[in-house]
mmCIF file of C-alpha atoms and ligand atoms in Angstrom:
data_model
loop_
_atom_site.group_PDB
_atom_site.id
_atom_site.type_symbol
_atom_site.label_atom_id
_atom_site.label_comp_id
_atom_site.label_asym_id
_atom_site.label_seq_id
_atom_site.Cartn_x
_atom_site.Cartn_y
_atom_site.Cartn_z
ATOM 1 C CA MET I 1 -80.281 104.108 79.262
ATOM 2 C CA ASN I 2 -83.125 104.720 82.081
ATOM 3 C CA GLN I 3 -82.910 108.435 82.237
ATOM 4 C CA LYS I 4 -85.206 110.818 79.976
ATOM 5 C CA LYS I 5 -82.827 111.887 76.988
ATOM 6 C CA ILE I 6 -81.955 115.526 77.519
ATOM 7 C CA GLN I 7 -81.988 117.165 74.163
ATOM 8 C CA PHE I 8 -79.590 119.723 72.688
ATOM 9 C CA ASN I 9 -82.112 122.385 71.664
ATOM 10 C CA ARG I 10 -85.514 122.896 72.171
ATOM 11 C CA PRO I 11 -87.024 126.008 70.204
ATOM 12 C CA TYR I 12 -89.058 128.264 72.673
ATOM 13 C CA MET I 13 -92.085 129.489 72.302
ATOM 14 C CA THR I 14 -93.501 132.707 74.193
ATOM 15 C CA GLY I 15 -96.883 131.490 73.533
ATOM 16 C CA LYS I 16 -98.484 134.173 71.331
ATOM 17 C CA GLU I 17 -96.697 133.201 68.166
ATOM 18 C CA LEU I 18 -99.863 131.815 67.015
ATOM 19 C CA SER I 19 -102.697 134.387 67.634
ATOM 20 C CA TYR I 20 -100.581 137.269 65.909
ATOM 21 C CA ILE I 21 -100.158 134.385 62.993
ATOM 22 C CA THR I 22 -103.523 134.489 62.894
ATOM 23 C CA GLU I 23 -103.884 138.259 63.418
ATOM 24 C CA ALA I 24 -101.604 138.921 60.507
ATOM 25 C CA LYS I 25 -104.050 136.170 58.126
ATOM 26 C CA SER I 26 -106.840 138.019 59.498
ATOM 27 C CA GLY I 27 -105.550 141.236 57.623
ATOM 28 C CA HIS I 28 -105.032 139.280 54.450
ATOM 29 C CA MET I 29 -101.929 140.551 54.773
ATOM 30 C CA LEU I 30 -99.593 137.868 53.527
ATOM 31 C CA ALA I 31 -96.713 138.727 51.946
ATOM 32 C CA GLY I 32 -93.608 140.415 53.414
ATOM 33 C CA ASP I 33 -93.411 144.272 54.569
ATOM 34 C CA GLY I 34 -96.900 144.567 56.178
ATOM 35 C CA PRO I 35 -97.934 145.301 59.983
ATOM 36 C CA PHE I 36 -95.854 142.716 61.832
ATOM 37 C CA THR I 37 -92.925 143.514 59.495
ATOM 38 C CA LYS I 38 -92.423 147.207 60.318
ATOM 39 C CA ARG I 39 -92.858 146.492 64.082
ATOM 40 C CA CYS I 40 -89.781 144.031 64.109
ATOM 41 C CA HIS I 41 -88.088 146.608 62.167
ATOM 42 C CA GLY I 42 -89.106 149.808 64.650
ATOM 43 C CA TRP I 43 -87.928 146.963 67.502
ATOM 44 C CA ILE I 44 -84.345 146.344 65.702
ATOM 45 C CA GLU I 45 -83.864 149.988 64.975
ATOM 46 C CA GLU I 46 -84.721 150.667 68.630
ATOM 47 C CA GLU I 47 -82.799 147.806 70.024
ATOM 48 C CA THR I 48 -79.635 148.760 68.700
ATOM 49 C CA GLY I 49 -79.154 151.758 67.250
ATOM 50 C CA CYS I 50 -78.730 150.953 64.035
ATOM 51 C CA ALA I 51 -79.656 153.120 60.767
ATOM 52 C CA LYS I 52 -82.167 150.627 59.522
ATOM 53 C CA ALA I 53 -83.217 146.808 59.654
ATOM 54 C CA LEU I 54 -84.735 144.925 57.737
ATOM 55 C CA LEU I 55 -85.690 141.192 57.688
ATOM 56 C CA THR I 56 -84.715 138.946 55.783
ATOM 57 C CA HIS I 57 -85.469 135.251 55.266
ATOM 58 C CA SER I 58 -81.912 133.823 56.816
ATOM 59 C CA CYS I 59 -78.779 135.499 58.282
ATOM 60 C CA THR I 60 -77.504 133.270 54.772
ATOM 61 C CA ALA I 61 -79.680 136.210 53.046
ATOM 62 C CA ALA I 62 -78.763 139.154 54.754
ATOM 63 C CA LEU I 63 -74.853 138.343 54.462
ATOM 64 C CA GLU I 64 -75.787 137.412 50.333
ATOM 65 C CA MET I 65 -77.001 141.204 50.542
ATOM 66 C CA ALA I 66 -74.650 142.641 52.400
ATOM 67 C CA ALA I 67 -72.245 141.239 49.641
ATOM 68 C CA LEU I 68 -74.375 143.076 47.226
ATOM 69 C CA LEU I 69 -73.813 145.991 48.703
ATOM 70 C CA LEU I 70 -70.450 145.809 49.239
ATOM 71 C CA ASP I 71 -70.293 145.139 44.999
ATOM 72 C CA ILE I 72 -67.612 142.618 46.251
ATOM 73 C CA GLN I 73 -66.071 141.446 42.731
ATOM 74 C CA PRO I 74 -63.981 138.076 41.431
ATOM 75 C CA GLY I 75 -61.356 138.588 42.994
ATOM 76 C CA ASP I 76 -61.832 141.200 45.760
ATOM 77 C CA GLU I 77 -60.455 139.519 49.384
ATOM 78 C CA ILE I 78 -62.952 139.038 52.483
ATOM 79 C CA ILE I 79 -60.838 138.410 55.784
ATOM 80 C CA MET I 80 -62.600 136.684 58.414
ATOM 81 C CA PRO I 81 -61.992 133.332 60.830
ATOM 82 C CA SER I 82 -62.133 129.702 59.359
ATOM 83 C CA TYR I 83 -64.148 129.266 62.507
ATOM 84 C CA THR I 84 -67.129 129.520 61.633
ATOM 85 C CA PHE I 85 -70.581 128.439 59.892
ATOM 86 C CA VAL I 86 -70.485 128.036 56.081
ATOM 87 C CA SER I 87 -72.307 130.740 55.285
ATOM 88 C CA THR I 88 -69.958 133.940 56.474
ATOM 89 C CA ALA I 89 -67.759 132.594 52.963
ATOM 90 C CA ASN I 90 -70.438 131.588 50.936
ATOM 91 C CA ALA I 91 -72.065 134.793 50.581
ATOM 92 C CA PHE I 92 -69.486 136.242 49.159
ATOM 93 C CA VAL I 93 -68.204 133.533 47.068
ATOM 94 C CA LEU I 94 -71.070 133.834 45.249
ATOM 95 C CA ARG I 95 -69.987 136.911 43.759
ATOM 96 C CA GLY I 96 -66.659 135.988 43.415
ATOM 97 C CA GLY I 97 -64.913 136.539 46.670
ATOM 98 C CA VAL I 98 -62.132 135.177 48.279
ATOM 99 C CA PRO I 99 -62.337 134.726 51.713
ATOM 100 C CA VAL I 100 -58.895 134.949 53.639
ATOM 101 C CA PHE I 101 -59.098 132.529 56.536
ATOM 102 C CA VAL I 102 -57.197 134.291 59.399
ATOM 103 C CA ASP I 103 -56.314 131.947 62.765
ATOM 104 C CA ILE I 104 -59.083 132.759 66.304
ATOM 105 C CA ARG I 105 -58.081 134.231 69.770
ATOM 106 C CA GLU I 106 -57.538 131.097 72.737
ATOM 107 C CA ASP I 107 -59.554 133.020 74.678
ATOM 108 C CA THR I 108 -63.587 133.566 72.768
ATOM 109 C CA LEU I 109 -62.707 131.942 70.127
ATOM 110 C CA ASN I 110 -63.341 134.815 67.445
ATOM 111 C CA LEU I 111 -61.668 136.777 64.974
ATOM 112 C CA ASP I 112 -58.194 137.639 65.746
ATOM 113 C CA GLU I 113 -57.685 140.972 65.348
ATOM 114 C CA GLN I 114 -53.915 141.171 65.669
ATOM 115 C CA LEU I 115 -53.621 139.093 63.048
ATOM 116 C CA ILE I 116 -56.051 141.248 60.697
ATOM 117 C CA GLU I 117 -53.437 143.612 59.536
ATOM 118 C CA ALA I 118 -50.924 141.494 58.551
ATOM 119 C CA ALA I 119 -54.059 139.386 56.037
ATOM 120 C CA ILE I 120 -54.502 142.337 54.011
ATOM 121 C CA THR I 121 -53.516 143.144 50.655
ATOM 122 C CA PRO I 122 -54.484 145.468 47.830
ATOM 123 C CA ARG I 123 -57.565 143.342 46.955
ATOM 124 C CA THR I 124 -58.938 142.899 50.741
ATOM 125 C CA LYS I 125 -62.228 144.510 50.442
ATOM 126 C CA ALA I 126 -63.951 143.310 53.914
ATOM 127 C CA ILE I 127 -63.879 141.885 57.231
ATOM 128 C CA ALA I 128 -66.095 139.807 58.564
ATOM 129 C CA PRO I 129 -65.956 139.295 62.546
ATOM 130 C CA VAL I 130 -67.876 136.805 63.654
ATOM 131 C CA HIS I 131 -69.660 136.526 67.124
ATOM 132 C CA TYR I 132 -69.209 133.377 68.453
ATOM 133 C CA ALA I 133 -71.646 132.549 71.292
ATOM 134 C CA GLY I 134 -72.929 135.758 71.288
ATOM 135 C CA VAL I 135 -69.394 136.662 73.010
ATOM 136 C CA ALA I 136 -68.774 139.806 71.104
ATOM 137 C CA CYS I 137 -65.231 140.467 68.802
ATOM 138 C CA GLU I 138 -62.799 142.982 69.911
ATOM 139 C CA MET I 139 -64.368 145.762 67.590
ATOM 140 C CA ASP I 140 -62.736 149.187 68.560
ATOM 141 C CA THR I 141 -59.291 147.001 67.413
ATOM 142 C CA ILE I 142 -61.355 145.642 63.935
ATOM 143 C CA MET I 143 -63.326 149.384 63.315
ATOM 144 C CA ALA I 144 -60.033 151.182 63.963
ATOM 145 C CA ILE I 145 -57.673 148.641 61.024
ATOM 146 C CA ALA I 146 -61.049 149.139 58.663
ATOM 147 C CA LYS I 147 -61.053 153.043 58.809
ATOM 148 C CA ARG I 148 -57.271 153.279 58.418
ATOM 149 C CA ARG I 149 -56.879 150.743 55.944
ATOM 150 C CA ASN I 150 -60.832 151.959 53.844
ATOM 151 C CA LEU I 151 -62.057 148.615 54.481
ATOM 152 C CA LYS I 152 -65.851 147.507 55.339
ATOM 153 C CA VAL I 153 -66.731 145.627 58.581
ATOM 154 C CA VAL I 154 -69.301 143.148 57.754
ATOM 155 C CA GLU I 155 -70.306 141.839 61.718
ATOM 156 C CA ASP I 156 -72.286 137.953 61.704
ATOM 157 C CA ALA I 157 -74.045 138.855 64.634
ATOM 158 C CA ALA I 158 -76.274 135.522 63.709
ATOM 159 C CA GLN I 159 -75.358 134.322 67.100
ATOM 160 C CA GLY I 160 -75.497 138.232 68.304
ATOM 161 C CA VAL I 161 -79.723 138.967 69.445
ATOM 162 C CA MET I 162 -78.613 140.726 72.231
ATOM 163 C CA SER I 163 -75.561 140.806 72.768
ATOM 164 C CA THR I 164 -73.293 143.866 73.543
ATOM 165 C CA TYR I 165 -70.038 145.337 73.340
ATOM 166 C CA LYS I 166 -68.678 148.017 75.862
ATOM 167 C CA GLY I 167 -72.703 148.709 75.578
ATOM 168 C CA ARG I 168 -73.021 148.675 71.737
ATOM 169 C CA ALA I 169 -75.790 146.015 70.176
ATOM 170 C CA LEU I 170 -73.726 143.699 67.914
ATOM 171 C CA GLY I 171 -74.636 143.734 64.384
ATOM 172 C CA SER I 172 -74.567 147.945 65.229
ATOM 173 C CA ILE I 173 -71.039 148.492 64.727
ATOM 174 C CA GLY I 174 -69.655 147.674 61.327
ATOM 175 C CA ASP I 175 -71.065 148.954 58.343
ATOM 176 C CA LEU I 176 -73.028 146.231 57.999
ATOM 177 C CA GLY I 177 -74.738 143.341 60.415
ATOM 178 C CA ALA I 178 -76.337 140.264 60.405
ATOM 179 C CA TYR I 179 -79.094 138.597 62.296
ATOM 180 C CA SER I 180 -79.940 134.676 62.418
ATOM 181 C CA PHE I 181 -83.206 134.147 63.811
ATOM 182 C CA HIS I 182 -82.936 130.391 63.209
ATOM 183 C CA GLU I 183 -84.553 127.630 65.298
ATOM 184 C CA THR I 184 -81.427 127.092 67.150
ATOM 185 C CA LYS I 185 -80.942 130.138 67.780
ATOM 186 C CA ASN I 186 -82.112 132.588 71.195
ATOM 187 C CA VAL I 187 -85.200 134.557 69.362
ATOM 188 C CA ILE I 188 -86.482 132.653 66.689
ATOM 189 C CA SER I 189 -88.942 132.227 63.424
ATOM 190 C CA GLY I 190 -88.007 128.595 62.264
ATOM 191 C CA GLU I 191 -85.808 130.505 59.827
ATOM 192 C CA GLY I 192 -85.372 134.075 59.519
ATOM 193 C CA GLY I 193 -82.485 136.668 59.958
ATOM 194 C CA ALA I 194 -82.328 140.562 59.585
ATOM 195 C CA LEU I 195 -79.554 143.277 57.615
ATOM 196 C CA LEU I 196 -78.655 145.707 59.627
ATOM 197 C CA VAL I 197 -77.740 149.116 58.063
ATOM 198 C CA ASN I 198 -75.450 151.380 60.097
ATOM 199 C CA ASP I 199 -74.505 153.970 57.119
ATOM 200 C CA PRO I 200 -77.470 155.255 56.294
ATOM 201 C CA THR I 201 -76.248 155.919 52.581
ATOM 202 C CA MET I 202 -76.758 152.317 52.268
ATOM 203 C CA ALA I 203 -80.084 152.387 53.172
ATOM 204 C CA LEU I 204 -81.767 152.763 50.462
ATOM 205 C CA ARG I 205 -80.108 150.507 47.979
ATOM 206 C CA ALA I 206 -80.213 147.730 50.628
ATOM 207 C CA GLU I 207 -84.051 148.353 49.884
ATOM 208 C CA ILE I 208 -84.037 147.673 46.183
ATOM 209 C CA ILE I 209 -81.622 144.760 46.610
ATOM 210 C CA ARG I 210 -83.994 142.357 48.870
ATOM 211 C CA GLU I 211 -86.969 143.888 46.699
ATOM 212 C CA LYS I 212 -85.907 141.830 43.616
ATOM 213 C CA GLY I 213 -83.695 145.422 42.410
ATOM 214 C CA THR I 214 -86.808 147.626 42.544
ATOM 215 C CA ASP I 215 -88.011 149.947 44.324
ATOM 216 C CA ARG I 216 -91.242 148.856 45.716
ATOM 217 C CA SER I 217 -90.346 149.996 48.878
ATOM 218 C CA ARG I 218 -90.443 153.838 48.155
ATOM 219 C CA PHE I 219 -93.571 153.448 46.349
ATOM 220 C CA PHE I 220 -95.270 151.914 49.089
ATOM 221 C CA ARG I 221 -94.224 154.656 50.813
ATOM 222 C CA GLY I 222 -95.831 157.115 48.298
ATOM 223 C CA GLU I 223 -92.041 158.636 47.512
ATOM 224 C CA VAL I 224 -92.427 157.726 43.649
ATOM 225 C CA ASP I 225 -95.429 157.174 41.416
ATOM 226 C CA LYS I 226 -94.549 153.924 40.567
ATOM 227 C CA TYR I 227 -91.878 151.323 40.541
ATOM 228 C CA THR I 228 -89.415 149.774 38.326
ATOM 229 C CA TRP I 229 -86.161 147.850 37.733
ATOM 230 C CA GLN I 230 -83.243 149.502 39.611
ATOM 231 C CA ASP I 231 -80.527 147.825 40.455
ATOM 232 C CA VAL I 232 -78.916 143.814 40.837
ATOM 233 C CA GLY I 233 -81.562 142.307 43.272
ATOM 234 C CA SER I 234 -83.372 139.163 44.386
ATOM 235 C CA SER I 235 -85.843 138.389 47.328
ATOM 236 C CA PHE I 236 -84.877 138.000 50.355
ATOM 237 C CA LEU I 237 -88.057 139.602 52.404
ATOM 238 C CA PRO I 238 -90.032 136.793 54.885
ATOM 239 C CA GLY I 239 -93.660 136.824 54.708
ATOM 240 C CA GLU I 240 -96.109 138.230 57.473
ATOM 241 C CA LEU I 241 -96.975 135.151 59.347
ATOM 242 C CA VAL I 242 -93.142 134.625 59.787
ATOM 243 C CA ALA I 243 -92.648 137.874 61.312
ATOM 244 C CA ALA I 244 -95.645 137.803 63.218
ATOM 245 C CA PHE I 245 -94.012 134.760 64.682
ATOM 246 C CA LEU I 246 -91.254 136.467 64.873
ATOM 247 C CA TRP I 247 -92.714 139.636 66.643
ATOM 248 C CA ALA I 248 -93.912 137.552 69.734
ATOM 249 C CA GLN I 249 -90.242 136.016 70.305
ATOM 250 C CA PHE I 250 -88.762 139.949 70.105
ATOM 251 C CA GLU I 251 -91.671 141.113 72.629
ATOM 252 C CA ASP I 252 -90.237 138.480 74.858
ATOM 253 C CA ALA I 253 -86.430 138.558 74.275
ATOM 254 C CA ASP I 254 -85.624 140.331 77.532
ATOM 255 C CA GLY I 255 -87.121 136.826 79.043
ATOM 256 C CA ILE I 256 -85.644 134.712 76.380
ATOM 257 C CA THR I 257 -81.968 136.020 77.934
ATOM 258 C CA LYS I 258 -83.018 136.149 81.285
ATOM 259 C CA ASP I 259 -83.603 132.999 81.651
ATOM 260 C CA ARG I 260 -80.324 131.315 79.289
ATOM 261 C CA LEU I 261 -78.293 133.685 81.176
ATOM 262 C CA ARG I 262 -79.603 132.259 84.508
ATOM 263 C CA SER I 263 -78.867 128.492 83.002
ATOM 264 C CA TRP I 264 -75.497 129.700 81.642
ATOM 265 C CA GLN I 265 -74.392 130.447 84.591
ATOM 266 C CA ARG I 266 -75.252 127.856 86.734
ATOM 267 C CA TYR I 267 -72.986 125.598 84.003
ATOM 268 C CA HIS I 268 -70.089 127.760 84.397
ATOM 269 C CA GLU I 269 -70.337 127.733 88.375
ATOM 270 C CA LEU I 270 -70.757 123.856 88.665
ATOM 271 C CA LEU I 271 -67.583 123.243 85.892
ATOM 272 C CA GLU I 272 -65.597 124.941 87.905
ATOM 273 C CA PRO I 273 -64.551 122.360 90.094
ATOM 274 C CA LEU I 274 -63.809 120.910 86.416
ATOM 275 C CA GLU I 275 -61.855 123.336 85.270
ATOM 276 C CA SER I 276 -59.166 123.192 88.718
ATOM 277 C CA ALA I 277 -59.351 119.838 88.192
ATOM 278 C CA GLY I 278 -57.987 120.292 84.321
ATOM 279 C CA LEU I 279 -60.856 118.324 82.570
ATOM 280 C CA LEU I 280 -61.803 120.845 80.754
ATOM 281 C CA ARG I 281 -61.046 125.109 79.885
ATOM 282 C CA ARG I 282 -64.808 126.647 81.057
ATOM 283 C CA MET I 283 -65.528 129.729 78.345
ATOM 284 C CA ILE I 284 -63.942 132.746 79.067
ATOM 285 C CA VAL I 285 -66.120 136.338 78.432
ATOM 286 C CA PRO I 286 -64.499 139.419 78.472
ATOM 287 C CA GLU I 287 -64.621 142.963 80.142
ATOM 288 C CA GLY I 288 -67.237 144.832 77.817
ATOM 289 C CA CYS I 289 -68.300 141.929 76.613
ATOM 290 C CA GLN I 290 -72.313 141.275 77.595
ATOM 291 C CA HIS I 291 -73.282 137.658 76.147
ATOM 292 C CA ASN I 292 -76.431 136.510 75.436
ATOM 293 C CA ALA I 293 -76.045 133.290 76.465
ATOM 294 C CA HIS I 294 -76.759 131.706 73.333
ATOM 295 C CA MET I 295 -74.257 128.868 74.037
ATOM 296 C CA TYR I 296 -72.014 126.880 76.789
ATOM 297 C CA TYR I 297 -69.109 124.903 75.604
ATOM 298 C CA VAL I 298 -66.418 123.293 76.631
ATOM 299 C CA LEU I 299 -62.349 122.682 75.872
ATOM 300 C CA ILE I 300 -61.649 119.478 76.769
ATOM 301 C CA THR I 301 -58.367 119.226 78.256
ATOM 302 C CA PRO I 302 -56.122 117.444 75.148
ATOM 303 C CA GLU I 303 -55.029 114.698 76.811
ATOM 304 C CA ILE I 304 -59.317 113.510 76.953
ATOM 305 C CA GLU I 305 -59.980 112.070 73.777
ATOM 306 C CA ARG I 306 -63.349 114.323 72.452
ATOM 307 C CA GLN I 307 -65.037 111.065 71.123
ATOM 308 C CA GLY I 308 -64.940 109.540 74.455
ATOM 309 C CA VAL I 309 -66.633 111.994 75.889
ATOM 310 C CA LEU I 310 -69.195 112.352 73.512
ATOM 311 C CA ASP I 311 -70.078 108.893 73.841
ATOM 312 C CA LYS I 312 -70.497 109.034 77.510
ATOM 313 C CA LEU I 313 -72.891 111.990 77.260
ATOM 314 C CA ARG I 314 -74.943 110.073 74.200
ATOM 315 C CA SER I 315 -74.509 106.592 76.437
ATOM 316 C CA ASN I 316 -76.329 108.951 79.400
ATOM 317 C CA ASN I 317 -78.658 109.865 76.864
ATOM 318 C CA ILE I 318 -77.537 113.756 76.842
ATOM 319 C CA SER I 319 -77.585 115.245 73.375
ATOM 320 C CA SER I 320 -74.319 117.008 72.585
ATOM 321 C CA VAL I 321 -72.353 117.769 69.655
ATOM 322 C CA PHE I 322 -69.262 119.585 68.929
ATOM 323 C CA HIS I 323 -68.777 122.564 66.270
ATOM 324 C CA TYR I 324 -67.474 123.496 62.888
ATOM 325 C CA VAL I 325 -65.708 121.898 61.051
ATOM 326 C CA PRO I 326 -62.966 124.902 59.744
ATOM 327 C CA LEU I 327 -63.290 126.191 56.925
ATOM 328 C CA HIS I 328 -59.543 126.284 55.673
ATOM 329 C CA SER I 329 -60.027 122.218 56.043
ATOM 330 C CA SER I 330 -63.456 121.980 54.169
ATOM 331 C CA PRO I 331 -63.836 121.121 50.820
ATOM 332 C CA ALA I 332 -65.168 123.885 49.425
ATOM 333 C CA GLY I 333 -62.729 126.237 51.851
ATOM 334 C CA LYS I 334 -59.727 125.013 49.871
ATOM 335 C CA ARG I 335 -61.682 125.127 46.477
ATOM 336 C CA TYR I 336 -62.823 128.576 47.094
ATOM 337 C CA GLY I 337 -60.565 130.225 49.995
ATOM 338 C CA ARG I 338 -57.310 130.527 51.240
ATOM 339 C CA SER I 339 -55.636 130.629 54.497
ATOM 340 C CA HIS I 340 -53.544 133.637 56.055
ATOM 341 C CA GLY I 341 -50.723 132.035 57.895
ATOM 342 C CA GLU I 342 -51.210 128.896 60.771
ATOM 343 C CA LEU I 343 -54.402 128.659 61.656
ATOM 344 C CA ASN I 344 -52.952 126.461 64.748
ATOM 345 C CA ILE I 345 -55.371 127.847 67.525
ATOM 346 C CA THR I 346 -58.191 126.918 65.586
ATOM 347 C CA ASP I 347 -57.331 123.538 64.063
ATOM 348 C CA GLU I 348 -56.999 123.043 68.034
ATOM 349 C CA GLN I 349 -59.312 124.133 70.199
ATOM 350 C CA SER I 350 -62.288 122.898 67.074
ATOM 351 C CA ALA I 351 -61.153 119.841 67.891
ATOM 352 C CA ARG I 352 -61.688 119.752 71.634
ATOM 353 C CA LEU I 353 -64.567 121.161 71.928
ATOM 354 C CA VAL I 354 -67.637 120.006 72.987
ATOM 355 C CA ARG I 355 -71.560 121.877 73.269
ATOM 356 C CA LEU I 356 -73.509 121.471 76.253
ATOM 357 C CA PRO I 357 -77.610 121.304 76.216
ATOM 358 C CA LEU I 358 -78.943 124.618 76.560
ATOM 359 C CA TRP I 359 -82.097 126.050 75.837
ATOM 360 C CA VAL I 360 -85.046 128.222 77.949
ATOM 361 C CA GLY I 361 -86.574 125.967 80.933
ATOM 362 C CA ILE I 362 -83.440 123.390 80.848
ATOM 363 C CA THR I 363 -83.843 122.773 84.480
ATOM 364 C CA GLU I 364 -81.082 122.257 87.723
ATOM 365 C CA GLU I 365 -81.259 118.596 87.584
ATOM 366 C CA GLN I 366 -80.656 118.678 83.351
ATOM 367 C CA GLN I 367 -78.183 120.027 84.124
ATOM 368 C CA SER I 368 -76.585 118.233 87.276
ATOM 369 C CA ARG I 369 -76.877 115.437 85.030
ATOM 370 C CA VAL I 370 -74.511 116.629 82.271
ATOM 371 C CA ILE I 371 -72.236 117.889 84.679
ATOM 372 C CA ASP I 372 -72.512 114.549 86.651
ATOM 373 C CA VAL I 373 -71.307 112.602 83.153
ATOM 374 C CA LEU I 374 -68.408 115.029 82.515
ATOM 375 C CA LYS I 375 -66.779 114.718 85.915
ATOM 376 C CA GLY I 376 -66.080 110.620 84.650
ATOM 377 C CA ILE I 377 -64.428 111.445 81.589
ATOM 378 C CA ALA I 378 -61.225 111.163 82.931
ATOM 379 C CA THR I 379 -61.731 107.797 83.928
HETATM 380 C C1 PLP F 1 -76.740 130.173 62.049
HETATM 381 C C2 PLP F 1 -75.682 130.756 61.577
HETATM 382 C C3 PLP F 1 -75.441 131.546 60.471
HETATM 383 C C4 PLP F 1 -76.606 131.281 59.624
HETATM 384 O O1 PLP F 1 -77.977 131.367 60.056
HETATM 385 P P1 PLP F 1 -79.487 131.127 58.756
HETATM 386 O O2 PLP F 1 -80.519 131.979 59.703
HETATM 387 O O3 PLP F 1 -79.181 130.351 59.321
HETATM 388 O O4 PLP F 1 -79.331 131.494 57.885
HETATM 389 C C5 PLP F 1 -74.516 132.062 60.012
HETATM 390 N N1 PLP F 1 -73.256 132.639 60.749
HETATM 391 C C6 PLP F 1 -73.462 132.124 62.047
HETATM 392 C C7 PLP F 1 -71.944 132.282 62.451
HETATM 393 C C8 PLP F 1 -74.120 131.137 62.126
HETATM 394 O O5 PLP F 1 -74.242 130.768 63.732
#
């Protein structure tokens, strides 16, 4: 235990965050939708091609806005993976929606697009694919099903900032997309998120829902001479200090992604002999999916107990974690959702998964230490 601790995550700062916050403060623009928020909106729209980007205080908030925009009513069903963060489901459950959990693909751990069609009922309103680890779902198939069956698509792209599917930014492909800037993600503002509105007919209503149900955004643009209560809504926007912080991160998003990809690739190469030796399975990134190195995970072979692996890493002062408890097996998931068919791959893979430390600036030496411990897991 004399080696220095390797943290699981280290939030990265570009160095400009505090000066932008000072700039925002000196402009006396502390509430939301000031100059930094506008810059951030412009950046997302430029980067992704979405019709309208709106900063929110979290990805959770963006997903809640999506449920409001789709007018989810009690009993409406939303098809999603069980292997995801609670917010994918909770956002719809808050409106009385019923998450319908479908199994995941063995390679990417993303929603298995081949199982969606059979899970559709007359109550189905939307599909919510989750781009796990920043690796895209099979969006062409998902969009084709949605079109054919008249369903909306909400992409949970919380982990997918700077990732693409066949050249298109994640979050910009479905009707709506949600980003997270939580400190555990790649591009961060502490807490933070964004809603990407890709269907332009929803853009105006999205602004109203985000501004407490008022047309205040139109008022500030001079399009109406007063603003009033127009629709349901809440306060979903962050203040300017958060947007100022985020702007510094956006400016450096390419550099952040490059650095993470280099470390991701290093893990991938160093782990190849361990995969050949049958200890674990490495990540699989399908053709056409350019990922953002949000995460490096391995799937420990079923013959080796995962807890033993986590304990070994911990006793070597390496912080490593597993991930989601599948929602269909959680207390609230059982109460509010239902499963379509067996979720065998979800159950099996989630029990084998181990995430490795990955952050901007992790060194080759630190990564080698992680690999050295993993080499010894069979004994
Ligand atoms: C992080 C995450 C969220 C929640 O993001 P917040 O910004 O913390 O609300 C939702 N879905 C997925 C898949 C995530 O990874």
